[in-house]
PDB file of C-alpha atoms in Angstrom:
ATOM      1  CA  MET A   1      78.140  99.481 165.833  1.00  0.00           C
ATOM      2  CA  LYS A   2      76.160  98.137 163.051  1.00  0.00           C
ATOM      3  CA  LYS A   3      75.609 101.961 162.077  1.00  0.00           C
ATOM      4  CA  SER A   4      79.393 102.163 162.223  1.00  0.00           C
ATOM      5  CA  LEU A   5      80.161  99.122 159.848  1.00  0.00           C
ATOM      6  CA  TRP A   6      76.599 100.186 157.806  1.00  0.00           C
ATOM      7  CA  LEU A   7      78.570 103.261 156.944  1.00  0.00           C
ATOM      8  CA  VAL A   8      81.847 101.597 156.176  1.00  0.00           C
ATOM      9  CA  LEU A   9      80.166  99.232 153.669  1.00  0.00           C
ATOM     10  CA  SER A  10      78.274 102.355 152.275  1.00  0.00           C
ATOM     11  CA  ALA A  11      81.019 104.052 151.520  1.00  0.00           C
ATOM     12  CA  PHE A  12      82.986 101.547 149.903  1.00  0.00           C
ATOM     13  CA  LEU A  13      80.040 100.300 147.966  1.00  0.00           C
ATOM     14  CA  LEU A  14      80.217 103.778 146.400  1.00  0.00           C
ATOM     15  CA  ILE A  15      83.914 104.020 146.162  1.00  0.00           C
ATOM     16  CA  SER A  16      83.862 100.706 143.737  1.00  0.00           C
ATOM     17  CA  VAL A  17      80.913 102.265 141.651  1.00  0.00           C
ATOM     18  CA  MET A  18      82.666 105.668 141.185  1.00  0.00           C
ATOM     19  CA  ALA A  19      85.659 103.185 140.298  1.00  0.00           C
ATOM     20  CA  GLY A  20      83.649 101.077 137.927  1.00  0.00           C
ATOM     21  CA  CYS A  21      82.332 104.665 136.358  1.00  0.00           C
ATOM     22  CA  GLY A  22      85.939 105.902 135.628  1.00  0.00           C
ATOM     23  CA  SER A  23      87.166 102.852 133.595  1.00  0.00           C
ATOM     24  CA  ASN A  24      84.491 102.306 131.779  1.00  0.00           C
ATOM     25  CA  GLY A  25      82.294 105.387 130.964  1.00  0.00           C
ATOM     26  CA  ASN A  26      84.090 106.629 128.431  1.00  0.00           C
ATOM     27  CA  ALA A  27      84.795 103.558 127.065  1.00  0.00           C
ATOM     28  CA  PRO A  28      85.167 103.564 123.305  1.00  0.00           C
ATOM     29  CA  LYS A  29      81.829 102.092 121.080  1.00  0.00           C
ATOM     30  CA  LYS A  30      84.044 102.032 118.093  1.00  0.00           C
ATOM     31  CA  PHE A  31      87.981 102.864 117.025  1.00  0.00           C
ATOM     32  CA  THR A  32      88.931 104.718 114.442  1.00  0.00           C
ATOM     33  CA  ILE A  33      92.082 104.430 111.786  1.00  0.00           C
ATOM     34  CA  VAL A  34      93.107 107.231 110.004  1.00  0.00           C
ATOM     35  CA  TYR A  35      95.636 106.454 106.369  1.00  0.00           C
ATOM     36  CA  LEU A  36      97.083 108.502 104.490  1.00  0.00           C
ATOM     37  CA  PRO A  37      96.519 108.288 100.959  1.00  0.00           C
ATOM     38  CA  GLN A  38      97.990 105.270  99.456  1.00  0.00           C
ATOM     39  CA  GLU A  39      98.391 103.339  95.797  1.00  0.00           C
ATOM     40  CA  THR A  40      96.598  99.984  97.044  1.00  0.00           C
ATOM     41  CA  ASP A  41      94.934  97.591  94.644  1.00  0.00           C
ATOM     42  CA  GLU A  42      92.411  95.234  95.772  1.00  0.00           C
ATOM     43  CA  LYS A  43      94.293  92.998  97.453  1.00  0.00           C
ATOM     44  CA  GLY A  44      95.562  95.391  99.432  1.00  0.00           C
ATOM     45  CA  GLN A  45      92.663  96.623 100.255  1.00  0.00           C
ATOM     46  CA  GLN A  46      91.710  92.844 101.283  1.00  0.00           C
ATOM     47  CA  ILE A  47      94.924  93.135 103.331  1.00  0.00           C
ATOM     48  CA  ASN A  48      94.133  96.354 105.591  1.00  0.00           C
ATOM     49  CA  LYS A  49      89.992  95.452 106.106  1.00  0.00           C
ATOM     50  CA  ASP A  50      91.766  91.756 106.917  1.00  0.00           C
ATOM     51  CA  PHE A  51      93.992  93.858 109.925  1.00  0.00           C
ATOM     52  CA  GLU A  52      90.824  95.896 111.009  1.00  0.00           C
ATOM     53  CA  ASP A  53      88.835  93.040 111.197  1.00  0.00           C
ATOM     54  CA  LYS A  54      91.025  90.904 113.105  1.00  0.00           C
ATOM     55  CA  LEU A  55      91.969  94.254 115.881  1.00  0.00           C
ATOM     56  CA  SER A  56      87.881  94.556 116.042  1.00  0.00           C
ATOM     57  CA  GLU A  57      87.638  91.238 117.367  1.00  0.00           C
ATOM     58  CA  LYS A  58      90.674  91.573 120.218  1.00  0.00           C
ATOM     59  CA  LEU A  59      88.838  94.942 121.350  1.00  0.00           C
ATOM     60  CA  GLY A  60      85.415  93.606 120.977  1.00  0.00           C
ATOM     61  CA  ILE A  61      83.999  97.112 119.409  1.00  0.00           C
ATOM     62  CA  PRO A  62      83.555  97.805 115.146  1.00  0.00           C
ATOM     63  CA  VAL A  63      87.170  98.773 113.871  1.00  0.00           C
ATOM     64  CA  GLU A  64      86.195 101.314 110.899  1.00  0.00           C
ATOM     65  CA  SER A  65      88.933 103.775 108.865  1.00  0.00           C
ATOM     66  CA  ILE A  66      88.644 107.116 107.572  1.00  0.00           C
ATOM     67  CA  LYS A  67      91.365 109.004 104.657  1.00  0.00           C
ATOM     68  CA  ALA A  68      92.990 112.146 105.462  1.00  0.00           C
ATOM     69  CA  THR A  69      94.667 114.417 102.776  1.00  0.00           C
ATOM     70  CA  SER A  70      98.082 114.628 105.027  1.00  0.00           C
ATOM     71  CA  TYR A  71      99.927 114.398 108.480  1.00  0.00           C
ATOM     72  CA  ASN A  72      98.660 117.433 109.487  1.00  0.00           C
ATOM     73  CA  ALA A  73      94.857 116.652 108.826  1.00  0.00           C
ATOM     74  CA  ALA A  74      95.657 113.175 110.561  1.00  0.00           C
ATOM     75  CA  ILE A  75      96.782 114.865 113.648  1.00  0.00           C
ATOM     76  CA  GLU A  76      93.611 117.215 113.723  1.00  0.00           C
ATOM     77  CA  ALA A  77      91.259 114.120 113.414  1.00  0.00           C
ATOM     78  CA  MET A  78      93.362 112.993 116.319  1.00  0.00           C
ATOM     79  CA  LYS A  79      93.269 115.640 118.651  1.00  0.00           C
ATOM     80  CA  ASN A  80      89.915 116.227 117.645  1.00  0.00           C
ATOM     81  CA  GLY A  81      88.549 113.070 118.611  1.00  0.00           C
ATOM     82  CA  LYS A  82      87.495 111.591 114.952  1.00  0.00           C
ATOM     83  CA  ALA A  83      90.494 109.386 114.925  1.00  0.00           C
ATOM     84  CA  ASP A  84      92.108 106.729 117.716  1.00  0.00           C
ATOM     85  CA  TYR A  85      95.327 105.558 115.720  1.00  0.00           C
ATOM     86  CA  ALA A  86      97.096 106.423 112.776  1.00  0.00           C
ATOM     87  CA  MET A  87     100.836 105.477 111.801  1.00  0.00           C
ATOM     88  CA  PHE A  88     103.333 108.284 111.065  1.00  0.00           C
ATOM     89  CA  GLY A  89     106.632 109.019 109.902  1.00  0.00           C
ATOM     90  CA  PRO A  90     109.473 109.928 112.669  1.00  0.00           C
ATOM     91  CA  PHE A  91     109.090 113.581 112.533  1.00  0.00           C
ATOM     92  CA  SER A  92     105.597 113.917 111.869  1.00  0.00           C
ATOM     93  CA  TYR A  93     105.379 111.301 115.226  1.00  0.00           C
ATOM     94  CA  ILE A  94     106.771 113.944 117.370  1.00  0.00           C
ATOM     95  CA  VAL A  95     104.476 116.726 116.480  1.00  0.00           C
ATOM     96  CA  ALA A  96     101.437 114.517 116.836  1.00  0.00           C
ATOM     97  CA  VAL A  97     102.931 114.346 120.308  1.00  0.00           C
ATOM     98  CA  ASP A  98     102.266 118.133 120.547  1.00  0.00           C
ATOM     99  CA  ARG A  99      99.737 118.673 119.051  1.00  0.00           C
ATOM    100  CA  ALA A 100      97.033 115.612 119.907  1.00  0.00           C
ATOM    101  CA  LYS A 101      98.356 114.532 122.837  1.00  0.00           C
ATOM    102  CA  VAL A 102      99.593 111.169 120.976  1.00  0.00           C
ATOM    103  CA  GLU A 103     101.631 108.097 122.397  1.00  0.00           C
ATOM    104  CA  PRO A 104     103.779 105.486 121.060  1.00  0.00           C
ATOM    105  CA  VAL A 105     101.552 102.267 120.836  1.00  0.00           C
ATOM    106  CA  ALA A 106     104.518 100.495 118.725  1.00  0.00           C
ATOM    107  CA  GLU A 107     106.771 100.653 116.242  1.00  0.00           C
ATOM    108  CA  ILE A 108     107.508  99.178 112.934  1.00  0.00           C
ATOM    109  CA  THR A 109     110.910  98.307 112.473  1.00  0.00           C
ATOM    110  CA  ILE A 110     113.284  96.161 110.312  1.00  0.00           C
ATOM    111  CA  PRO A 111     115.529  93.896 112.347  1.00  0.00           C
ATOM    112  CA  ALA A 112     117.883  93.603 109.590  1.00  0.00           C
ATOM    113  CA  MET A 113     118.060  97.414 109.728  1.00  0.00           C
ATOM    114  CA  ALA A 114     117.615  98.360 112.895  1.00  0.00           C
ATOM    115  CA  ASN A 115     120.951  99.185 114.122  1.00  0.00           C
ATOM    116  CA  SER A 116     122.071 100.445 110.700  1.00  0.00           C
ATOM    117  CA  PRO A 117     122.652 103.994 109.949  1.00  0.00           C
ATOM    118  CA  ALA A 118     119.553 105.538 108.353  1.00  0.00           C
ATOM    119  CA  SER A 119     121.436 107.912 106.040  1.00  0.00           C
ATOM    120  CA  VAL A 120     125.029 108.658 104.232  1.00  0.00           C
ATOM    121  CA  ILE A 121     126.967 111.109 102.634  1.00  0.00           C
ATOM    122  CA  VAL A 122     128.424 109.449  99.724  1.00  0.00           C
ATOM    123  CA  VAL A 123     131.367 110.367  97.211  1.00  0.00           C
ATOM    124  CA  PRO A 124     132.920 108.754  94.001  1.00  0.00           C
ATOM    125  CA  LYS A 125     135.534 106.096  95.063  1.00  0.00           C
ATOM    126  CA  ASP A 126     138.709 108.198  93.593  1.00  0.00           C
ATOM    127  CA  SER A 127     137.229 111.620  95.289  1.00  0.00           C
ATOM    128  CA  PRO A 128     139.922 113.549  96.850  1.00  0.00           C
ATOM    129  CA  ILE A 129     136.942 114.377  99.546  1.00  0.00           C
ATOM    130  CA  GLN A 130     137.839 111.769 102.902  1.00  0.00           C
ATOM    131  CA  THR A 131     135.530 114.610 105.452  1.00  0.00           C
ATOM    132  CA  VAL A 132     132.693 116.478 105.467  1.00  0.00           C
ATOM    133  CA  ALA A 133     134.881 119.863 105.957  1.00  0.00           C
ATOM    134  CA  ASP A 134     136.163 118.749 102.577  1.00  0.00           C
ATOM    135  CA  LEU A 135     132.454 119.108 101.009  1.00  0.00           C
ATOM    136  CA  LYS A 136     133.292 122.982 101.255  1.00  0.00           C
ATOM    137  CA  GLY A 137     132.850 124.706  98.095  1.00  0.00           C
ATOM    138  CA  LYS A 138     131.700 121.701  96.173  1.00  0.00           C
ATOM    139  CA  THR A 139     128.634 120.522  94.579  1.00  0.00           C
ATOM    140  CA  PHE A 140     126.080 118.577  96.325  1.00  0.00           C
ATOM    141  CA  GLY A 141     122.351 116.199  95.372  1.00  0.00           C
ATOM    142  CA  PHE A 142     120.219 116.388  98.107  1.00  0.00           C
ATOM    143  CA  VAL A 143     116.566 114.495  97.462  1.00  0.00           C
ATOM    144  CA  ASP A 144     113.777 116.157  98.514  1.00  0.00           C
ATOM    145  CA  PRO A 145     113.285 119.636 100.263  1.00  0.00           C
ATOM    146  CA  VAL A 146     110.660 116.935 102.745  1.00  0.00           C
ATOM    147  CA  SER A 147     113.219 113.718 102.711  1.00  0.00           C
ATOM    148  CA  THR A 148     114.120 112.570 105.889  1.00  0.00           C
ATOM    149  CA  THR A 149     117.459 110.645 104.836  1.00  0.00           C
ATOM    150  CA  GLY A 150     117.851 112.224 101.991  1.00  0.00           C
ATOM    151  CA  HIS A 151     117.995 116.188 102.592  1.00  0.00           C
ATOM    152  CA  LEU A 152     117.142 116.403 107.237  1.00  0.00           C
ATOM    153  CA  LEU A 153     119.729 113.886 108.209  1.00  0.00           C
ATOM    154  CA  PRO A 154     122.691 114.476 105.643  1.00  0.00           C
ATOM    155  CA  LYS A 155     122.167 118.339 106.573  1.00  0.00           C
ATOM    156  CA  ALA A 156     122.342 117.751 110.234  1.00  0.00           C
ATOM    157  CA  THR A 157     124.945 115.052 110.232  1.00  0.00           C
ATOM    158  CA  ILE A 158     127.148 117.933 108.677  1.00  0.00           C
ATOM    159  CA  VAL A 159     125.435 120.595 111.022  1.00  0.00           C
ATOM    160  CA  LYS A 160     126.432 118.404 113.771  1.00  0.00           C
ATOM    161  CA  GLU A 161     130.053 117.248 112.618  1.00  0.00           C
ATOM    162  CA  LEU A 162     131.044 121.351 111.557  1.00  0.00           C
ATOM    163  CA  GLY A 163     129.919 122.903 114.520  1.00  0.00           C
ATOM    164  CA  ILE A 164     127.866 125.283 112.673  1.00  0.00           C
ATOM    165  CA  LYS A 165     124.643 126.888 112.149  1.00  0.00           C
ATOM    166  CA  PRO A 166     122.095 125.507 109.469  1.00  0.00           C
ATOM    167  CA  GLU A 167     122.305 128.747 108.126  1.00  0.00           C
ATOM    168  CA  GLU A 168     125.755 129.130 107.172  1.00  0.00           C
ATOM    169  CA  LEU A 169     124.842 125.610 105.059  1.00  0.00           C
ATOM    170  CA  ASP A 170     122.436 127.022 102.859  1.00  0.00           C
ATOM    171  CA  HIS A 171     124.410 130.181 102.532  1.00  0.00           C
ATOM    172  CA  GLY A 172     128.039 129.790 100.780  1.00  0.00           C
ATOM    173  CA  PHE A 173     128.979 126.716 102.478  1.00  0.00           C
ATOM    174  CA  PHE A 174     128.230 124.809  99.058  1.00  0.00           C
ATOM    175  CA  LYS A 175     129.393 126.090  95.263  1.00  0.00           C
ATOM    176  CA  ASP A 176     125.686 124.583  94.501  1.00  0.00           C
ATOM    177  CA  VAL A 177     122.928 122.819  95.851  1.00  0.00           C
ATOM    178  CA  GLN A 178     120.285 120.841  93.701  1.00  0.00           C
ATOM    179  CA  PHE A 179     117.677 118.595  94.627  1.00  0.00           C
ATOM    180  CA  ALA A 180     117.415 115.021  92.571  1.00  0.00           C
ATOM    181  CA  GLY A 181     114.179 114.165  93.062  1.00  0.00           C
ATOM    182  CA  GLY A 182     114.684 110.632  94.119  1.00  0.00           C
ATOM    183  CA  HIS A 183     117.301 108.458  96.124  1.00  0.00           C
ATOM    184  CA  ASP A 184     118.257 106.818  92.840  1.00  0.00           C
ATOM    185  CA  LYS A 185     118.541 110.037  91.163  1.00  0.00           C
ATOM    186  CA  ALA A 186     121.099 111.710  93.900  1.00  0.00           C
ATOM    187  CA  ILE A 187     123.207 108.550  93.713  1.00  0.00           C
ATOM    188  CA  LEU A 188     123.225 108.438  90.073  1.00  0.00           C
ATOM    189  CA  GLY A 189     124.425 111.932  90.374  1.00  0.00           C
ATOM    190  CA  VAL A 190     127.037 111.430  92.390  1.00  0.00           C
ATOM    191  CA  ALA A 191     128.489 108.553  90.561  1.00  0.00           C
ATOM    192  CA  ARG A 192     128.426 110.231  87.134  1.00  0.00           C
ATOM    193  CA  GLY A 193     129.851 113.061  88.023  1.00  0.00           C
ATOM    194  CA  GLN A 194     126.649 115.865  88.484  1.00  0.00           C
ATOM    195  CA  TYR A 195     127.754 116.226  91.767  1.00  0.00           C
ATOM    196  CA  ASP A 196     130.454 115.479  94.262  1.00  0.00           C
ATOM    197  CA  ALA A 197     128.644 114.552  96.984  1.00  0.00           C
ATOM    198  CA  ALA A 198     125.215 113.575  97.862  1.00  0.00           C
ATOM    199  CA  GLY A 199     122.932 112.531 100.918  1.00  0.00           C
ATOM    200  CA  THR A 200     120.581 109.268 100.309  1.00  0.00           C
ATOM    201  CA  ALA A 201     118.684 106.478 102.227  1.00  0.00           C
ATOM    202  CA  ALA A 202     121.704 104.382 103.200  1.00  0.00           C
ATOM    203  CA  MET A 203     120.216 101.377 102.393  1.00  0.00           C
ATOM    204  CA  MET A 204     119.629 103.114  98.357  1.00  0.00           C
ATOM    205  CA  ILE A 205     123.482 102.032  97.522  1.00  0.00           C
ATOM    206  CA  GLY A 206     123.538  98.394  98.650  1.00  0.00           C
ATOM    207  CA  LEU A 207     120.152  97.822  96.948  1.00  0.00           C
ATOM    208  CA  MET A 208     121.357 100.104  93.286  1.00  0.00           C
ATOM    209  CA  GLU A 209     124.961  97.834  93.784  1.00  0.00           C
ATOM    210  CA  SER A 210     122.479  94.356  93.264  1.00  0.00           C
ATOM    211  CA  LYS A 211     120.438  96.087  90.759  1.00  0.00           C
ATOM    212  CA  GLY A 212     123.625  96.497  88.564  1.00  0.00           C
ATOM    213  CA  VAL A 213     122.533 100.149  88.498  1.00  0.00           C
ATOM    214  CA  ILE A 214     125.765 100.963  90.276  1.00  0.00           C
ATOM    215  CA  GLU A 215     129.522  99.687  90.289  1.00  0.00           C
ATOM    216  CA  LYS A 216     129.493  97.720  93.322  1.00  0.00           C
ATOM    217  CA  ASP A 217     132.382  99.739  95.294  1.00  0.00           C
ATOM    218  CA  SER A 218     132.263 102.620  92.854  1.00  0.00           C
ATOM    219  CA  LEU A 219     130.904 105.389  95.749  1.00  0.00           C
ATOM    220  CA  ARG A 220     132.496 105.795  99.415  1.00  0.00           C
ATOM    221  CA  VAL A 221     130.919 106.824 102.340  1.00  0.00           C
ATOM    222  CA  ILE A 222     132.505 109.741 104.335  1.00  0.00           C
ATOM    223  CA  ALA A 223     129.875 110.392 107.101  1.00  0.00           C
ATOM    224  CA  SER A 224     126.477 108.384 107.789  1.00  0.00           C
ATOM    225  CA  SER A 225     123.682 109.532 110.558  1.00  0.00           C
ATOM    226  CA  ASP A 226     122.435 107.580 113.588  1.00  0.00           C
ATOM    227  CA  PRO A 227     119.698 104.747 112.838  1.00  0.00           C
ATOM    228  CA  LEU A 228     116.445 106.129 112.959  1.00  0.00           C
ATOM    229  CA  PRO A 229     113.633 104.526 115.205  1.00  0.00           C
ATOM    230  CA  GLY A 230     110.775 102.609 113.724  1.00  0.00           C
ATOM    231  CA  THR A 231     107.785 104.334 111.757  1.00  0.00           C
ATOM    232  CA  ALA A 232     105.373 104.985 114.968  1.00  0.00           C
ATOM    233  CA  ILE A 233     101.888 103.756 115.124  1.00  0.00           C
ATOM    234  CA  GLY A 234     100.623 106.586 117.725  1.00  0.00           C
ATOM    235  CA  ILE A 235      97.352 105.891 119.722  1.00  0.00           C
ATOM    236  CA  ARG A 236      94.848 108.911 120.892  1.00  0.00           C
ATOM    237  CA  GLY A 237      96.408 109.553 124.722  1.00  0.00           C
ATOM    238  CA  ASP A 238      93.103 109.705 126.409  1.00  0.00           C
ATOM    239  CA  LEU A 239      91.760 107.001 125.454  1.00  0.00           C
ATOM    240  CA  PRO A 240      91.160 104.440 128.202  1.00  0.00           C
ATOM    241  CA  ASP A 241      94.069 101.976 128.981  1.00  0.00           C
ATOM    242  CA  ASP A 242      92.623  98.953 129.095  1.00  0.00           C
ATOM    243  CA  VAL A 243      92.240  99.639 125.386  1.00  0.00           C
ATOM    244  CA  LYS A 244      95.631 100.600 125.076  1.00  0.00           C
ATOM    245  CA  ALA A 245      96.964  97.867 126.298  1.00  0.00           C
ATOM    246  CA  LYS A 246      94.585  95.555 123.669  1.00  0.00           C
ATOM    247  CA  VAL A 247      95.816  97.553 120.765  1.00  0.00           C
ATOM    248  CA  LYS A 248      99.387  97.104 121.852  1.00  0.00           C
ATOM    249  CA  ALA A 249      99.106  93.314 122.455  1.00  0.00           C
ATOM    250  CA  PHE A 250      97.071  92.890 119.433  1.00  0.00           C
ATOM    251  CA  LEU A 251     100.353  94.826 117.240  1.00  0.00           C
ATOM    252  CA  LEU A 252     103.139  92.765 119.204  1.00  0.00           C
ATOM    253  CA  GLY A 253     101.148  89.593 117.460  1.00  0.00           C
ATOM    254  CA  TYR A 254     100.661  90.100 114.673  1.00  0.00           C
ATOM    255  CA  ASP A 255     102.995  88.788 111.981  1.00  0.00           C
ATOM    256  CA  ASN A 256     101.114  88.765 108.558  1.00  0.00           C
ATOM    257  CA  SER A 257     103.780  89.395 106.464  1.00  0.00           C
ATOM    258  CA  GLU A 258     101.736  90.455 103.267  1.00  0.00           C
ATOM    259  CA  TYR A 259     100.476  93.591 105.180  1.00  0.00           C
ATOM    260  CA  PHE A 260     104.263  94.434 105.512  1.00  0.00           C
ATOM    261  CA  GLU A 261     105.130  93.524 101.883  1.00  0.00           C
ATOM    262  CA  LEU A 262     102.049  96.340 101.584  1.00  0.00           C
ATOM    263  CA  LEU A 263     103.830  98.862 103.239  1.00  0.00           C
ATOM    264  CA  GLY A 264     106.860  98.488 101.061  1.00  0.00           C
ATOM    265  CA  MET A 265     108.588  97.120 104.489  1.00  0.00           C
ATOM    266  CA  THR A 266     109.481  93.519 103.830  1.00  0.00           C
ATOM    267  CA  GLY A 267     110.602  91.400 106.848  1.00  0.00           C
ATOM    268  CA  ALA A 268     109.689  94.071 109.326  1.00  0.00           C
ATOM    269  CA  LYS A 269     107.285  93.427 112.242  1.00  0.00           C
ATOM    270  CA  PHE A 270     105.643  95.367 115.247  1.00  0.00           C
ATOM    271  CA  VAL A 271     107.903  95.901 118.803  1.00  0.00           C
ATOM    272  CA  GLU A 272     107.606  97.919 121.454  1.00  0.00           C
ATOM    273  CA  ALA A 273     107.748 101.428 121.335  1.00  0.00           C
ATOM    274  CA  LYS A 274     108.926 104.389 123.701  1.00  0.00           C
ATOM    275  CA  ASP A 275     108.740 108.085 122.815  1.00  0.00           C
ATOM    276  CA  SER A 276     111.810 108.555 124.407  1.00  0.00           C
ATOM    277  CA  ASN A 277     113.342 106.891 121.154  1.00  0.00           C
ATOM    278  CA  TYR A 278     112.152 109.907 119.402  1.00  0.00           C
ATOM    279  CA  ASP A 279     114.338 112.313 121.310  1.00  0.00           C
ATOM    280  CA  LYS A 280     117.319 112.425 118.897  1.00  0.00           C
ATOM    281  CA  LEU A 281     115.114 113.276 115.983  1.00  0.00           C
ATOM    282  CA  ARG A 282     113.401 116.305 118.055  1.00  0.00           C
ATOM    283  CA  GLU A 283     117.341 117.537 118.850  1.00  0.00           C
ATOM    284  CA  ILE A 284     117.840 117.235 115.026  1.00  0.00           C
ATOM    285  CA  ALA A 285     114.535 119.704 114.733  1.00  0.00           C
ATOM    286  CA  LYS A 286     115.689 121.693 116.460  1.00  0.00           C
ATOM    287  CA  SER A 287     119.580 122.037 115.506  1.00  0.00           C
ATOM    288  CA  LEU A 288     117.975 122.240 111.822  1.00  0.00           C
ATOM    289  CA  ASN A 289     115.399 125.313 113.436  1.00  0.00           C
ATOM    290  CA  LEU A 290     112.453 123.545 111.950  1.00  0.00           C
ATOM    291  CA  SER A 291     109.147 124.445 112.580  1.00  0.00           C
ATOM    292  CA  SER A 292     105.951 121.833 113.142  1.00  0.00           C
ATOM    293  CA  ASP A 293     104.922 122.850 109.871  1.00  0.00           C
ATOM    294  CA  GLU A 294     107.842 122.413 107.996  1.00  0.00           C
ATOM    295  CA  LEU A 295     108.047 118.756 109.862  1.00  0.00           C
ATOM    296  CA  LEU A 296     104.954 117.966 108.258  1.00  0.00           C
ATOM    297  CA  LYS A 297     105.673 118.513 104.771  1.00  0.00           C
TER     298      LYS A 297
END
């Protein structure tokens, strides 16, 4: 009886020790954030340093940062274990999931814009163009080949509404297509008659009206995209669950308005994130036949 009890206790102790090793054996000694290049003055650098210091206090380990030259480089750093955390644009996030097994730990969103269309197609208010179908044979202005709200989303909206292939849109649908080089330039191109229509970020119309750059209600929206999910905060998927939980708790409780203003997102905050929030973007990428390399440009 005593021998059996000893064997049971020994087995229990062994399991406990092994479980302890499994949860803490791969605990990181430091946590590395990878940033993409951005223009920051001394104050901006201090805001980032303050963010890192507070996260370090939460994790109980040093937090350091490195810079990557592109989203592709940031993804490779996470894939190779050289970085643990990065901020991704919507399309670059879905590539990071596929290539580096990144998981979403939070999103940055602006509550006032969360349920609004991300992109719109506009025409002059008195234009005879009423629907997307009426754009055939017209001149069109996109923002930039790699712009999500100024190219990919407007293009996907047209493809979806007309039920055509992206190749058909690229070859012969429009009379002429130009890339304006900026959202403001695309909008002004329509207002001044340079283009019959243009695709742009929805928020830009009101912004330019408020600044008096274009007259209020001088443009008319003929089509809108769905809202975009927030800016994804990705974390390395093979980190211990307790580290992921601490990072998530830190972000959801972080409320330094200057940090979000530094990112150009006044009024934003960290919110819960789900990978499924990005499924519509995966559908858009598929509908436009976009490769991973094209999504990372």
